[in-house]
Coordinates of N, CA and C in Angstrom, one line a residue:
X4 N 12.2 -25.8 -39.3 CA 12.0 -25.9 -37.9 C 12.8 -27.1 -37.3
X5 N 13.3 -28.0 -38.1 CA 14.0 -29.2 -37.6 C 15.5 -28.9 -37.7
X6 N 15.9 -27.7 -38.2 CA 17.4 -27.4 -38.2 C 17.8 -27.1 -36.7
X7 N 19.1 -27.4 -36.5 CA 19.7 -27.2 -35.2 C 19.5 -25.8 -34.6
X8 N 19.6 -24.8 -35.5 CA 19.5 -23.4 -35.0 C 18.1 -23.2 -34.4
X9 N 17.1 -23.6 -35.2 CA 15.7 -23.4 -34.7 C 15.3 -24.3 -33.6
X10 N 15.9 -25.4 -33.5 CA 15.6 -26.3 -32.3 C 16.2 -25.6 -31.1
X11 N 17.4 -25.0 -31.2 CA 18.0 -24.2 -30.1 C 17.1 -23.1 -29.7
X12 N 16.5 -22.3 -30.7 CA 15.6 -21.2 -30.4 C 14.4 -21.8 -29.6
X13 N 13.9 -22.9 -30.1 CA 12.8 -23.5 -29.4 C 13.1 -23.9 -28.0
X14 N 14.3 -24.4 -27.7 CA 14.7 -24.7 -26.3 C 14.7 -23.5 -25.5
X15 N 15.2 -22.4 -26.1 CA 15.3 -21.1 -25.3 C 13.9 -20.6 -25.0
X16 N 12.9 -20.8 -26.0 CA 11.6 -20.4 -25.7 C 10.9 -21.3 -24.6
X17 N 11.3 -22.6 -24.6 CA 10.8 -23.5 -23.6 C 11.3 -23.0 -22.2
X18 N 12.5 -22.5 -22.1 CA 13.0 -22.0 -20.8 C 12.3 -20.8 -20.4
X19 N 12.1 -19.9 -21.3 CA 11.3 -18.6 -21.0 C 9.9 -19.0 -20.6
X20 N 9.3 -19.9 -21.4 CA 7.9 -20.2 -21.0 C 7.8 -20.9 -19.7
X21 N 8.8 -21.7 -19.3 CA 8.9 -22.4 -18.0 C 9.0 -21.4 -16.9
X22 N 9.8 -20.3 -17.1 CA 9.9 -19.3 -16.1 C 8.5 -18.5 -15.9
X23 N 7.9 -18.2 -17.1 CA 6.6 -17.6 -17.0 C 5.5 -18.5 -16.3
X24 N 5.6 -19.8 -16.6 CA 4.7 -20.7 -16.0 C 4.9 -20.8 -14.4
X25 N 6.2 -20.8 -14.0 CA 6.5 -20.7 -12.6 C 5.9 -19.5 -11.9
X26 N 6.1 -18.3 -12.6 CA 5.6 -17.1 -12.0 C 4.0 -17.1 -12.0
X27 N 3.4 -17.7 -13.0 CA 2.0 -17.8 -12.9 C 1.5 -18.7 -11.8
X28 N 2.2 -19.8 -11.6 CA 1.8 -20.7 -10.4 C 2.0 -20.0 -9.1
X29 N 3.1 -19.2 -9.0 CA 3.4 -18.4 -7.8 C 2.3 -17.4 -7.5
X30 N 1.8 -16.8 -8.6 CA 0.7 -15.8 -8.4 C -0.6 -16.5 -7.9
X31 N -0.8 -17.7 -8.5 CA -2.1 -18.5 -8.2 C -2.0 -18.9 -6.7
X32 N -0.8 -19.3 -6.2 CA -0.7 -19.7 -4.8 C -1.0 -18.6 -3.9
X33 N -0.7 -17.4 -4.3 CA -1.0 -16.2 -3.4 C -2.4 -15.6 -3.7
X34 N -3.1 -16.1 -4.7 CA -4.4 -15.6 -5.0 C -5.5 -16.1 -4.0
X35 N -5.2 -17.3 -3.5 CA -6.2 -17.9 -2.6 C -5.6 -18.0 -1.2
X36 N -6.3 -17.3 -0.2 CA -5.8 -17.3 1.2 C -6.4 -18.5 1.9
X37 N -5.6 -19.5 2.2 CA -6.1 -20.7 2.8 C -6.3 -20.5 4.3
X38 N -5.8 -19.4 4.9 CA -5.9 -19.2 6.3 C -6.2 -17.7 6.6
X39 N -7.5 -17.3 6.2 CA -7.9 -15.9 6.3 C -8.1 -15.6 7.8
X40 N -7.9 -14.3 8.2 CA -8.2 -13.9 9.6 C -9.6 -14.2 10.0
X41 N -9.9 -14.6 11.2 CA -11.3 -14.8 11.6 C -12.1 -13.6 11.5
X42 N -13.4 -13.7 11.3 CA -14.3 -12.6 11.2 C -14.4 -11.9 12.5
X43 N -14.3 -10.5 12.4 CA -14.5 -9.7 13.5 C -13.2 -9.5 14.3
X44 N -12.0 -10.0 13.8 CA -10.8 -10.0 14.6 C -10.4 -8.6 14.8
X45 N -10.7 -7.6 13.9 CA -10.2 -6.3 14.1 C -11.0 -5.5 15.2
X46 N -12.1 -6.1 15.7 CA -12.8 -5.4 16.7 C -12.4 -5.8 18.1
X47 N -11.5 -6.8 18.2 CA -10.9 -7.2 19.5 C -9.8 -6.2 19.8
X48 N -9.9 -5.5 21.0 CA -8.9 -4.5 21.4 C -7.6 -5.3 21.8
X49 N -6.5 -5.0 21.2 CA -5.2 -5.6 21.5 C -4.2 -4.6 21.9
X50 N -3.2 -4.9 22.7 CA -2.1 -4.0 23.0 C -1.4 -3.6 21.7
X51 N -1.1 -2.3 21.6 CA -0.4 -1.9 20.3 C 0.9 -2.7 20.1
X52 N 1.7 -2.9 21.2 CA 3.0 -3.6 21.1 C 2.8 -5.0 20.6
X53 N 1.6 -5.6 20.7 CA 1.4 -7.0 20.2 C 1.0 -7.0 18.7
X54 N 0.7 -5.8 18.2 CA 0.2 -5.7 16.8 C 1.3 -5.3 15.9
X55 N 2.1 -4.3 16.3 CA 3.1 -3.7 15.4 C 4.3 -3.1 16.2
X56 N 5.4 -3.1 15.5 CA 6.6 -2.5 16.1 C 6.8 -1.1 15.4
X57 N 7.5 -0.2 16.1 CA 7.8 1.1 15.5 C 8.6 0.9 14.2
X58 N 8.2 1.7 13.2 CA 8.9 1.7 11.9 C 8.4 0.6 10.9
X59 N 7.6 -0.3 11.4 CA 7.1 -1.4 10.5 C 5.9 -0.9 9.7
X60 N 5.8 -1.4 8.4 CA 4.6 -1.1 7.7 C 3.4 -2.0 8.2
X61 N 2.2 -1.5 8.0 CA 1.0 -2.1 8.6 C 0.5 -3.2 7.6
X62 N 0.6 -4.5 7.9 CA 0.0 -5.5 7.0 C -1.5 -5.3 6.8
X63 N -1.9 -5.7 5.6 CA -3.3 -5.5 5.2 C -4.3 -6.1 6.2
X64 N -4.1 -7.3 6.7 CA -5.1 -7.9 7.7 C -5.2 -7.1 9.0
X65 N -4.2 -6.2 9.3 CA -4.3 -5.5 10.5 C -4.8 -4.0 10.3
X66 N -5.1 -3.6 9.1 CA -5.6 -2.3 8.9 C -7.0 -2.1 9.5
X67 N -7.1 -1.2 10.4 CA -8.3 -1.0 11.2 C -8.4 -1.7 12.5
X68 N -7.3 -2.4 12.8 CA -7.4 -3.2 14.1 C -7.5 -2.3 15.3
X69 N -8.4 -2.6 16.2 CA -8.5 -1.8 17.4 C -7.3 -2.2 18.4
X70 N -6.7 -1.1 18.9 CA -5.6 -1.3 19.8 C -5.7 -0.4 21.0
X71 N -5.0 -0.7 22.0 CA -4.9 0.2 23.2 C -3.5 0.5 23.5
X72 N -3.2 1.7 23.9 CA -1.8 2.1 24.3 C -1.9 3.2 25.3
X73 N -0.9 3.2 26.2 CA -0.8 4.2 27.2 C 0.5 5.0 26.9
X74 N 0.4 6.3 27.3 CA 1.6 7.2 27.1 C 1.3 8.5 27.6
X75 N 2.1 9.5 27.3 CA 1.9 10.9 27.7 C 2.1 11.8 26.5
X76 N 1.3 12.9 26.5 CA 1.3 13.8 25.4 C 2.5 14.7 25.5
X77 N 3.1 15.0 24.3 CA 4.2 15.9 24.2 C 3.7 17.4 24.0
X78 N 4.1 18.3 24.9 CA 3.6 19.7 24.8 C 4.0 20.3 23.4
X79 N 3.1 21.1 22.9 CA 3.4 21.8 21.6 C 3.1 21.0 20.4
X80 N 2.7 19.7 20.5 CA 2.6 18.9 19.3 C 1.1 18.5 19.0
X81 N 0.2 19.3 19.5 CA -1.2 19.1 19.1 C -1.4 19.9 17.8
X82 N -1.5 19.2 16.7 CA -1.5 19.9 15.4 C -2.8 19.5 14.7
X83 N -3.2 20.4 13.7 CA -4.5 20.3 13.0 C -4.2 19.8 11.6
X84 N -5.1 18.8 11.2 CA -5.1 18.3 9.8 C -6.4 18.6 9.1
X85 N -6.4 19.3 8.0 CA -7.6 19.7 7.3 C -8.1 18.6 6.3
X86 N -9.2 18.9 5.7 CA -9.8 17.9 4.7 C -10.2 16.6 5.3
X87 N -10.7 16.6 6.5 CA -11.2 15.4 7.2 C -12.7 15.3 7.1
X88 N -13.2 14.1 6.8 CA -14.6 13.9 6.7 C -15.2 13.0 7.8
X89 N -16.3 13.5 8.3 CA -17.1 12.7 9.3 C -18.5 12.6 8.7
X90 N -18.9 11.4 8.3 CA -20.2 11.2 7.7 C -20.5 12.2 6.6
X91 N -19.5 12.4 5.7 CA -19.6 13.2 4.5 C -19.5 14.7 4.8
X92 N -19.3 15.1 6.1 CA -19.1 16.5 6.4 C -17.6 16.8 6.6
X93 N -17.2 17.8 5.8 CA -15.8 18.1 5.8 C -15.4 19.0 7.1
X94 N -14.3 18.7 7.6 CA -13.8 19.4 8.8 C -12.3 19.2 9.1
X95 N -12.0 19.1 10.3 CA -10.6 19.1 10.7 C -10.4 18.0 11.8
X96 N -9.2 17.5 11.8 CA -8.8 16.6 12.9 C -7.7 17.3 13.8
X97 N -7.9 17.1 15.1 CA -6.8 17.5 16.0 C -6.0 16.3 16.3
X98 N -4.7 16.4 16.2 CA -3.8 15.3 16.4 C -2.8 15.6 17.5
X99 N -2.1 14.6 18.0 CA -1.1 14.8 19.0 C -0.1 13.7 18.9
X100 N 1.1 14.0 19.5 CA 2.2 13.1 19.7 C 2.1 12.4 21.0
X101 N 1.8 11.1 21.0 CA 1.7 10.3 22.2 C 3.0 9.5 22.4
X102 N 3.8 9.8 23.5 CA 5.0 9.2 23.7 C 4.7 7.9 24.5
X103 N 4.8 6.7 23.8 CA 4.4 5.5 24.4 C 5.5 4.7 25.1
X104 N 6.7 5.1 24.9 CA 7.9 4.5 25.5 C 9.0 5.5 25.4
X105 N 10.1 5.2 26.0 CA 11.3 6.1 25.9 C 11.7 6.2 24.5
X106 N 11.7 7.4 23.9 CA 12.1 7.7 22.5 C 11.2 6.9 21.5
X107 N 10.0 6.7 21.8 CA 9.0 6.0 20.9 C 7.7 6.7 20.9
X108 N 7.2 7.1 19.8 CA 5.9 7.8 19.7 C 5.0 7.3 18.6
X109 N 3.7 7.6 18.7 CA 2.8 7.3 17.7 C 1.9 8.6 17.5
X110 N 1.5 8.8 16.3 CA 0.6 9.9 16.0 C -0.8 9.5 16.3
X111 N -1.6 10.4 16.9 CA -3.0 10.0 17.3 C -3.9 11.1 16.8
X112 N -4.9 10.7 16.1 CA -6.0 11.6 15.7 C -7.0 11.6 16.8
X113 N -7.2 12.7 17.6 CA -8.0 12.6 18.8 C -9.5 12.8 18.5
X114 N -9.8 13.7 17.6 CA -11.2 14.0 17.3 C -11.4 14.9 16.1
X115 N -12.7 15.1 15.7 CA -13.0 15.9 14.6 C -13.7 17.2 15.0
X116 N -13.4 18.3 14.2 CA -14.1 19.6 14.4 C -14.7 20.0 13.1
X117 N -15.9 20.7 13.1 CA -16.5 21.1 11.9 C -15.9 22.3 11.3
X118 N -15.1 23.1 12.0 CA -14.5 24.3 11.5 C -13.2 24.6 12.1
X119 N -12.4 25.5 11.6 CA -11.1 25.7 12.1 C -11.1 26.4 13.4
X120 N -12.1 27.2 13.7 CA -12.1 27.9 15.0 C -12.3 26.8 16.1
X121 N -13.2 25.9 15.9 CA -13.4 24.8 16.9 C -12.2 24.0 17.1
X122 N -11.5 23.7 16.0 CA -10.3 22.9 16.1 C -9.2 23.7 16.8
X123 N -9.1 25.0 16.6 CA -8.1 25.8 17.3 C -8.4 25.8 18.8
X124 N -9.7 26.0 19.1 CA -10.1 26.0 20.5 C -9.8 24.7 21.2
X125 N -10.1 23.6 20.6 CA -9.8 22.3 21.2 C -8.3 22.1 21.3
X126 N -7.5 22.5 20.3 CA -6.1 22.4 20.4 C -5.5 23.2 21.6
X127 N -6.0 24.4 21.8 CA -5.6 25.2 22.9 C -6.0 24.6 24.3
X128 N -7.2 24.0 24.3 CA -7.6 23.3 25.6 C -6.7 22.1 25.9
X129 N -6.4 21.3 24.8 CA -5.5 20.2 25.0 C -4.1 20.6 25.5
X130 N -3.6 21.7 24.9 CA -2.3 22.2 25.3 C -2.3 22.6 26.8
X131 N -3.4 23.2 27.2 CA -3.5 23.7 28.5 C -3.7 22.6 29.6
X132 N -4.6 21.6 29.2 CA -5.0 20.6 30.2 C -4.4 19.3 30.1
X133 N -4.0 18.9 28.8 CA -3.6 17.5 28.6 C -2.1 17.4 28.3
X134 N -1.4 18.5 28.0 CA 0.0 18.4 27.6 C 0.8 17.8 28.7
X135 N 1.6 16.8 28.5 CA 2.4 16.2 29.5 C 1.7 15.2 30.4
X136 N 0.4 15.2 30.3 CA -0.4 14.3 31.1 C -0.4 12.9 30.5
X137 N -0.6 11.9 31.4 CA -0.6 10.5 30.9 C -2.0 10.2 30.4
X138 N -2.1 9.3 29.4 CA -3.3 9.0 28.7 C -3.3 7.6 28.3
X139 N -4.5 7.0 28.2 CA -4.7 5.6 27.7 C -5.7 5.8 26.5
X140 N -5.2 5.4 25.3 CA -6.0 5.7 24.1 C -6.4 4.3 23.5
X141 N -7.6 4.2 23.1 CA -8.1 3.1 22.4 C -8.6 3.6 21.0
X142 N -8.1 2.9 19.9 CA -8.5 3.4 18.6 C -8.1 2.4 17.5
X143 N -8.4 2.8 16.3 CA -8.0 2.0 15.2 C -6.7 2.4 14.6
X144 N -5.8 1.4 14.3 CA -4.5 1.6 13.7 C -4.7 1.7 12.2
X145 N -4.3 2.8 11.6 CA -4.6 3.0 10.2 C -3.3 3.4 9.4
X146 N -3.2 3.0 8.2 CA -1.9 3.3 7.4 C -1.8 4.8 7.1
X147 N -0.5 5.2 7.1 CA -0.1 6.5 6.7 C -0.7 6.9 5.3
X148 N -1.3 8.1 5.2 CA -1.9 8.5 4.0 C -0.9 9.1 3.0
X149 N 0.4 9.2 3.4 CA 1.4 9.7 2.5 C 1.5 11.2 2.6
X150 N 2.6 11.8 2.1 CA 2.8 13.2 2.2 C 2.3 14.0 1.0
X151 N 2.2 15.3 1.2 CA 1.8 16.2 0.1 C 2.5 17.5 0.2
X152 N 2.6 18.2 -0.9 CA 3.3 19.5 -0.9 C 2.4 20.5 -0.2
X153 N 3.1 21.3 0.7 CA 2.3 22.4 1.4 C 2.0 23.5 0.5
X154 N 0.9 24.2 0.8 CA 0.6 25.4 0.0 C 1.5 26.6 0.3
X155 N 1.7 27.5 -0.6 CA 2.6 28.6 -0.4 C 2.1 29.5 0.6
X156 N 0.7 29.7 0.7 CA 0.2 30.6 1.7 C 0.1 30.0 3.1
X157 N 0.3 28.6 3.2 CA 0.3 28.0 4.5 C 1.3 26.8 4.5
X158 N 2.6 27.2 4.7 CA 3.6 26.1 4.5 C 3.6 25.1 5.6
X159 N 2.9 25.3 6.8 CA 2.8 24.4 7.8 C 1.5 23.6 7.9
X160 N 0.6 24.0 6.9 CA -0.7 23.3 6.9 C -0.6 21.9 6.3
X161 N -1.5 21.0 6.8 CA -1.5 19.6 6.4 C -2.9 19.2 6.0
X162 N -3.0 18.5 4.9 CA -4.4 18.0 4.5 C -4.4 16.5 4.4
X163 N -3.3 15.8 4.9 CA -3.3 14.4 4.9 C -2.8 14.0 6.3
X164 N -3.3 12.8 6.7 CA -2.9 12.3 8.0 C -1.7 11.4 7.8
X165 N -0.5 12.1 8.0 CA 0.8 11.4 7.7 C 1.7 11.6 8.9
X166 N 2.0 10.5 9.6 CA 3.0 10.7 10.7 C 4.3 11.3 10.2
X167 N 4.7 11.0 9.0 CA 6.0 11.6 8.5 C 5.9 13.1 8.4
X168 N 4.7 13.7 8.0 CA 4.6 15.1 8.0 C 4.5 15.7 9.4
X169 N 3.8 15.0 10.2 CA 3.6 15.5 11.6 C 5.0 15.5 12.3
X170 N 5.8 14.5 12.0 CA 7.1 14.4 12.6 C 8.0 15.6 12.3
X171 N 7.8 16.2 11.1 CA 8.5 17.3 10.7 C 8.2 18.6 11.6
X172 N 7.1 18.5 12.3 CA 6.7 19.7 13.2 C 6.7 19.3 14.7
X173 N 7.0 18.1 15.0 CA 7.0 17.7 16.4 C 8.3 18.2 17.1
X174 N 8.2 18.2 18.4 CA 9.4 18.6 19.3 C 10.0 17.3 19.9
X175 N 11.2 17.4 20.4 CA 11.9 16.3 21.1 C 11.9 15.1 20.2
X176 N 12.5 15.2 19.0 CA 12.5 14.1 18.1 C 13.8 13.5 17.9
X177 N 14.8 13.9 18.6 CA 16.2 13.4 18.4 C 16.2 11.9 18.8
X178 N 16.6 11.0 17.8 CA 16.7 9.6 17.9 C 15.3 9.0 18.3
X179 N 14.3 9.6 17.8 CA 12.9 9.2 18.1 C 12.5 8.1 17.1
X180 N 11.9 7.0 17.7 CA 11.3 5.9 16.9 C 9.8 6.2 16.8
X181 N 9.3 6.2 15.5 CA 7.9 6.5 15.3 C 7.2 5.4 14.6
X182 N 6.0 5.1 15.0 CA 5.1 4.2 14.3 C 4.7 4.7 12.9
X183 N 4.8 3.9 11.9 CA 4.5 4.4 10.5 C 3.0 4.7 10.4
X184 N 2.1 3.8 10.9 CA 0.6 4.1 10.9 C 0.3 5.1 12.0
X185 N -1.0 5.5 12.0 CA -1.4 6.4 13.0 C -2.6 5.8 13.7
X186 N -3.0 6.3 14.9 CA -4.1 5.8 15.7 C -5.2 6.8 15.7
X187 N -6.4 6.3 15.2 CA -7.6 7.1 15.2 C -8.4 6.8 16.5
X188 N -8.4 7.7 17.5 CA -9.1 7.5 18.7 C -10.6 7.3 18.6
X189 N -11.1 6.3 19.3 CA -12.6 6.1 19.2 C -13.4 7.0 20.1
X190 N -12.7 7.7 21.0 CA -13.4 8.7 21.9 C -12.7 10.0 21.9
X191 N -13.4 11.0 21.5 CA -12.8 12.4 21.4 C -12.8 13.1 22.7
X192 N -11.8 14.0 23.0 CA -11.9 14.8 24.2 C -12.9 15.9 24.1
X193 N -13.2 16.6 25.1 CA -14.2 17.6 25.2 C -13.8 18.7 24.1
X194 N -14.9 19.1 23.4 CA -14.7 20.1 22.4 C -14.6 19.6 21.0
X195 N -14.4 18.2 20.9 CA -14.3 17.6 19.6 C -15.4 16.5 19.4
X196 N -15.6 16.1 18.2 CA -16.5 15.0 17.9 C -15.8 13.7 17.7
X197 N -16.4 12.6 18.1 CA -15.8 11.3 17.8 C -15.5 11.1 16.4
X198 N -14.4 10.6 16.0 CA -14.1 10.3 14.6 C -14.9 9.1 14.2
X199 N -15.6 9.2 13.0 CA -16.3 8.1 12.5 C -15.3 7.1 11.8
X200 N -15.2 6.0 12.4 CA -14.2 5.0 11.9 C -14.8 3.6 12.0
X201 N -15.6 3.2 11.0 CA -16.3 1.9 11.0 C -15.3 0.8 10.8
X202 N -15.8 -0.4 11.2 CA -14.9 -1.6 11.0 C -14.6 -1.8 9.6
X203 N -13.4 -2.2 9.3 CA -13.0 -2.5 7.9 C -13.8 -3.7 7.3
X204 N -14.0 -3.7 6.0 CA -14.6 -4.8 5.4 C -13.8 -6.1 5.6
X205 N -14.5 -7.2 5.7 CA -13.8 -8.5 5.8 C -13.1 -8.8 4.6
X206 N -11.9 -9.3 4.7 CA -11.1 -9.6 3.5 C -11.6 -10.9 2.9
X207 N -11.7 -10.9 1.5 CA -12.1 -12.1 0.8 C -10.9 -13.1 0.8
X208 N -11.3 -14.4 0.5 CA -10.3 -15.4 0.4 C -9.6 -15.5 -1.0
X209 N -10.2 -14.8 -1.9 CA -9.6 -14.8 -3.3 C -9.2 -13.4 -3.7
X210 N -7.9 -13.3 -4.1 CA -7.4 -12.1 -4.6 C -7.4 -12.1 -6.1
X211 N -8.4 -11.4 -6.7 CA -8.6 -11.5 -8.1 C -7.5 -10.8 -8.9
X212 N -6.8 -9.8 -8.3 CA -5.7 -9.2 -9.0 C -4.6 -10.2 -9.2
X213 N -4.3 -11.0 -8.2 CA -3.3 -12.0 -8.4 C -3.7 -13.1 -9.5
X214 N -5.0 -13.4 -9.6 CA -5.5 -14.3 -10.6 C -5.3 -13.7 -12.0
X215 N -5.6 -12.4 -12.1 CA -5.3 -11.7 -13.4 C -3.9 -11.7 -13.8
X216 N -3.0 -11.5 -12.8 CA -1.5 -11.6 -13.1 C -1.2 -13.0 -13.5
X217 N -1.7 -14.1 -12.9 CA -1.4 -15.4 -13.3 C -1.8 -15.7 -14.7
X218 N -3.0 -15.2 -15.1 CA -3.5 -15.3 -16.5 C -2.5 -14.6 -17.5
X219 N -2.0 -13.4 -17.1 CA -1.0 -12.7 -17.9 C 0.2 -13.5 -18.1
X220 N 0.7 -14.2 -17.0 CA 1.9 -15.0 -17.2 C 1.7 -16.1 -18.2
X221 N 0.5 -16.7 -18.1 CA 0.2 -17.8 -19.1 C 0.2 -17.3 -20.5
X222 N -0.4 -16.1 -20.7 CA -0.4 -15.5 -22.0 C 1.1 -15.3 -22.5
X223 N 1.9 -14.8 -21.6 CA 3.3 -14.5 -22.0 C 4.0 -15.8 -22.4
X224 N 3.7 -16.9 -21.6 CA 4.3 -18.2 -22.0 C 3.9 -18.7 -23.4
X225 N 2.6 -18.5 -23.7 CA 2.1 -18.9 -25.0 C 2.8 -18.0 -26.1
X226 N 3.0 -16.7 -25.8 CA 3.6 -15.8 -26.7 C 5.0 -16.2 -27.1
X227 N 5.7 -16.8 -26.1 CA 7.1 -17.2 -26.3 C 7.1 -18.2 -27.5
X228 N 6.2 -19.2 -27.5 CA 6.1 -20.2 -28.6 C 5.7 -19.5 -29.9
X229 N 4.8 -18.5 -29.8 CA 4.4 -17.8 -31.0 C 5.6 -17.1 -31.7
X230 N 6.5 -16.5 -30.8 CA 7.6 -15.8 -31.4 C 8.5 -16.8 -32.1
X231 N 8.7 -18.0 -31.5 CA 9.6 -19.0 -32.2 C 8.9 -19.4 -33.5
X232 N 7.6 -19.7 -33.5 CA 6.9 -20.0 -34.8 C 7.0 -18.9 -35.8
X233 N 6.8 -17.7 -35.4 CA 6.9 -16.6 -36.3 C 8.2 -16.3 -36.9
X234 N 9.3 -16.5 -36.1 CA 10.7 -16.3 -36.6 C 11.0 -17.4 -37.6
X235 N 10.6 -18.6 -37.2 CA 11.0 -19.8 -38.2 C 10.2 -19.6 -39.5
X236 N 8.9 -19.2 -39.4 CA 8.1 -19.0 -40.6 C 8.7 -17.9 -41.5
X237 N 9.1 -16.8 -40.8 CA 9.7 -15.7 -41.6 C 11.0 -16.1 -42.3
X238 N 11.8 -17.0 -41.6 CA 13.0 -17.4 -42.3 C 12.7 -18.3 -43.4
X239 N 11.7 -19.2 -43.3 CA 11.3 -20.1 -44.4 C 10.8 -19.3 -45.6
X240 N 10.0 -18.3 -45.3 CA 9.5 -17.4 -46.4 C 10.6 -16.7 -47.1
X241 N 11.6 -16.3 -46.3 CA 12.8 -15.6 -47.0 C 13.5 -16.5 -47.9
X242 N 13.7 -17.8 -47.4 CA 14.5 -18.8 -48.2 C 13.7 -19.1 -49.5
X243 N 12.3 -19.2 -49.4 CA 11.5 -19.4 -50.6 C 11.7 -18.3 -51.6
X244 N 11.6 -17.0 -51.1 CA 11.8 -15.9 -52.0 C 13.2 -15.9 -52.7
X245 N 14.2 -16.3 -51.9 CA 15.6 -16.3 -52.5 C 15.7 -17.4 -53.6
X246 N 15.0 -18.5 -53.3 CA 15.0 -19.7 -54.3 C 14.3 -19.2 -55.6
X247 N 13.2 -18.5 -55.4 CA 12.4 -18.0 -56.6 C 13.3 -17.1 -57.4
X248 N 14.0 -16.2 -56.7 CA 14.9 -15.2 -57.5 C 16.0 -16.0 -58.2
X249 N 16.6 -17.0 -57.6 CA 17.7 -17.7 -58.3 C 17.2 -18.5 -59.4
X250 N 16.0 -19.2 -59.3 CA 15.5 -20.1 -60.3 C 14.7 -19.3 -61.4
X251 N 14.2 -18.2 -61.0 CA 13.4 -17.4 -62.0 C 12.0 -18.0 -62.1
X252 N 11.6 -19.0 -61.4 CA 10.3 -19.6 -61.4 C 9.8 -19.7 -60.0
X253 N 8.4 -19.7 -59.9 CA 7.9 -19.8 -58.5 C 8.2 -21.2 -58.0
X254 N 8.5 -21.2 -56.7 CA 8.8 -22.5 -56.1 C 7.5 -23.3 -55.9
X255 N 7.6 -24.7 -56.0 CA 6.3 -25.5 -55.8 C 5.8 -25.4 -54.4

């Protein structure tokens, strides 16, 4: 272990362990939030433009934030999303494209229906009465649920609330900017039931996942020294065996 070769290997292990230690410290610094959002902040209704810009991802502290936005509905874009639950009851959401500014839209879940017939009737009423009309919506801003493959028997059906999927069926989308999250309205129009959307749980000040990662980096740092020890020991044992073969007697 005192040979130059193995001292060089030890120095390399020290560098690797130092990098792992730095990463562990970096994870620990992010594991404890020293400036958590105030309790109940998500229940304060804020203008959508003050919370998020089109195309931005929704930061975790803002998930479920109540916002208010004004715009007008785009005709033909009231679409139905299946597999929606209200108090454990499965049903459908009726959604719409709300044009909140020139060439800027947000997907809105307007209300819940217990069956497809009710959802279709509400959609028809919205197309007839609300299409193109101005509206002011208050609701919770919620992250995109992601896309899914459509069924063969219903290629236009949707079972996830995804603005990206809705965008594929919207009209007047040339050079359109779209908000990545969607808005769940707190008040449903006639013919639909209010969407159950409780306040999100308060965020804790400790992120245990980051602490777990910090522990992992510490283990990796210790493992770097173990590798050096194991390699040096294996080399020592090999030289002992070679000495025994040359001398014909066991080494002391």
